[in-house]
Amino acid sequence: MRPMQGYVYPNEFELHWGLLIVVYPYLTGLVAGAFILASLARVFNVREVQPVYRLSLLTALAFLIAAPLPLLAHLGRPERAFEIFLTPNLRSAMAMFGFVYAWYLMVVLLLEIWFDYRKDLVIWSRGSTGVLSLVRRILTLGATDLSEGALRFDAGAGKLITIVGIPSAFLLHGYVGFIFGSVKANPWWSSVLMPVVFLFSAIVSGIALMLLIFMISSLVRFKRVDMACMDKLAAFLMYALVVDFSLEMLDFTQRLYEAEESIRILSQMLSSRLVLSLIVLQVLVGTVLPLMSLALVAPTVRKQGLVKVPDELRRLIYFVVAVLIQIGIFSTRWNVVIGGQLFSKSLRGLTVYKIELLGIEGMLTAGAIVVLPLVILLVLVKLLPPWPDAEAGATAGIGLGLAVSPARR
Amino acid sequence: MAGRSARRWVAAVPQQVRHLGAIFALLVAGLVGARQVLVPKTFGERGHYRAAAVDSIVAQEIGYAGHAACETCHPDIADKKGQSYHRGVACEVCHGPQAAHVLAPMDHKPPAPRERAYCPLCHGYNPSRPTGFPQIDPVLHNPVRPCISCHDPHDPTPPHPPESCAACHGEIARTKAISYHAELPCTQCHAVDRRHSVSPRQQRPSKPTTREFCGRCHAQDADSPPEIPRVDLASHGPGYVCWQCHYPHHPEAR
């Protein structure tokens, strides 16, 4: 590929937002997607996906903890990042994002997880010693009341937070899209559809991720994979994918029909720089192929998919589809972030992105940041087992807990 | 009375809310406290920045004197540069901030960028520079010698490449001048590209290759002035090119 074509301003020769800024919306998308899945399970009481409810919450938390890292690593002076909290700038979308993030982390995710796990935390930590139960005891924050009224309050508060949480999750990821969509000098980004497209691609990636994590965690724990749950997830995935793809096509058609002055350079970019990442990876491999596979095997309109497939094969197809979707969504982020900087604002030239391997903004850092949430998730799962059979209610402990607590009051 | 009803009211609030409330209160108090300590006193007085920053910037030492300051003492250079391609490049771009030199010229001698690596900062080829801006490839453009050995930094107009062949081919020119071909210009027999005088070894002129070339003037039937002596190409020294017996630059070639 030729390094540069046409006329490019000196400050556009090198890209300022690199791989890390690609990773960032990818991670927040997974957070929002996983959380919205959990909320669906709770608010609309979808029985089949209950098994992934807690796992989704923990996944969302794990990815949310890692989400700001790419931004921090990209900053020249990361140790100053906290200043956006001290001196809030109401007129800067980027600065206010810190508050959106904090709201989502503290008020939504942590609270919902806390209310959901409080009973189990109290029971798990009761009587036993050791570091694990000490941590769990600290996590109860001393709120050890397990009376029926208290438990009812937990459930009510959890539900309320979930309801507040859905718009918050929309806000979190819509916001990322908003930041790109409101750059009016950049025709590739500037679009009111951007937040919505980001949101639905987030839902797609989150559901696909949960499908993967659920399947792998079942296998690792030598449990049978719950096919009812998998089928439901696949159906949701398919619906979200349809909406996501339609929105993207709408955006595309609109641009094509409007044919603003930028259309020539954008189509040039599409047909040279973004062939692999957009046409092949994002559209064909990441959307059309999964869409067709899901339409064939996932039970959406009917009780069964269009083609009847044995469970094992269906599971394998879901697995492959979910992996393809992850690749596709990552490419989507790539195309937005990198694509928006490959063409000159003069609309007369194209540059290239040279990816680094080492260095703070290189491939290794980005890879580590993508893997980190999985490590965090592992720790969280040890601390707060999300499996249905670990719930205190499933063991004799619940009887004990309920019997003891009124007596203690 | 009031104390007891307040206590009852607190007891009615679920334990979870009380404990969470305490934590949130701690966090908020922490944030407020941090703001007290960490936000600079004058922040926000005039805008979203530390107002005292303006004073600390004003207090900084001035390093640059400005272009006009140089002209008073170096009018010759300022005039020369004012007429040249570098008229738009300020003195202190190359000589560095020189406020101290203006105050005490003899104590502070400004440095001058004499090394070859300096000029390509602006003139090295870079695709994002505007078309038409003079750019060279620092590796290939007259390598090794410092740029200022050919370009005066205050008037960098490229040195004129030598127009006459004699500048480089003096010996040939001198012998030819007394030869029977004295009247013929070099280009009569050599097709020379303009760039030969800039990079001679890359752009070599042509040389005659055939007997017919000389025959254009010396053949019996040549369409040339009648005073030019003629020979019969077919029988005169056949088998050799003419300049094996008559080297055309030389006077004695008979």
Short mmCIF file of N, CA and C in Angstrom, two decimals, chain A residues 14 64 67-68 148 155 179-180 186 195 209 215 248-249 267 325 340 343 357 391:
data_model
loop_
_atom_site.label_atom_id
_atom_site.label_comp_id
_atom_site.label_asym_id
_atom_site.label_seq_id
_atom_site.Cartn_x
_atom_site.Cartn_y
_atom_site.Cartn_z
N GLU A 14 0.43 11.84 10.79
CA GLU A 14 0.39 10.76 11.77
C GLU A 14 -0.96 10.77 12.46
N LEU A 64 -15.79 -2.83 33.06
CA LEU A 64 -15.87 -1.41 33.38
C LEU A 64 -14.62 -0.95 34.12
N ALA A 67 -12.07 -0.45 31.53
CA ALA A 67 -12.39 0.46 30.42
C ALA A 67 -11.60 1.76 30.41
N PRO A 68 -11.37 2.42 31.55
CA PRO A 68 -10.63 3.69 31.45
C PRO A 68 -9.13 3.51 31.20
N GLU A 148 -36.78 -10.93 56.75
CA GLU A 148 -37.55 -11.01 55.52
C GLU A 148 -37.75 -9.63 54.92
N ALA A 155 -34.44 -6.85 47.23
CA ALA A 155 -35.00 -7.18 45.92
C ALA A 155 -35.59 -5.92 45.27
N ILE A 179 -19.58 11.40 21.48
CA ILE A 179 -18.31 12.12 21.38
C ILE A 179 -17.77 12.09 19.95
N PHE A 180 -17.91 10.94 19.31
CA PHE A 180 -17.48 10.88 17.90
C PHE A 180 -18.49 11.62 17.02
N ASN A 186 -15.56 16.39 11.09
CA ASN A 186 -15.15 15.12 10.51
C ASN A 186 -16.35 14.41 9.89
N PRO A 195 -24.53 7.76 18.10
CA PRO A 195 -24.78 7.17 19.42
C PRO A 195 -25.66 5.93 19.34
N LEU A 209 -20.56 -11.76 23.87
CA LEU A 209 -19.54 -12.05 24.89
C LEU A 209 -20.09 -12.95 25.98
N MET A 215 -20.69 -20.23 27.93
CA MET A 215 -20.38 -21.55 27.41
C MET A 215 -19.05 -22.05 27.99
N GLU A 248 -26.92 0.60 10.61
CA GLU A 248 -25.70 0.91 9.89
C GLU A 248 -25.97 1.12 8.41
N MET A 249 -26.85 0.28 7.87
CA MET A 249 -27.19 0.44 6.45
C MET A 249 -27.91 1.76 6.21
N SER A 267 -15.38 7.34 -0.21
CA SER A 267 -15.50 6.10 -0.98
C SER A 267 -14.12 5.63 -1.44
N ILE A 325 -18.56 -12.38 15.73
CA ILE A 325 -19.15 -11.08 16.07
C ILE A 325 -18.16 -10.23 16.84
N GLY A 340 -11.74 7.45 10.71
CA GLY A 340 -12.00 8.88 10.79
C GLY A 340 -10.75 9.72 10.71
N PHE A 343 -8.35 10.00 6.35
CA PHE A 343 -8.46 10.93 5.23
C PHE A 343 -8.19 12.35 5.72
N LEU A 357 4.24 -2.11 17.86
CA LEU A 357 4.16 -3.35 18.62
C LEU A 357 4.42 -3.05 20.10
N GLU A 391 -25.45 -20.22 45.12
CA GLU A 391 -26.28 -19.30 45.88
C GLU A 391 -26.62 -19.92 47.23
#
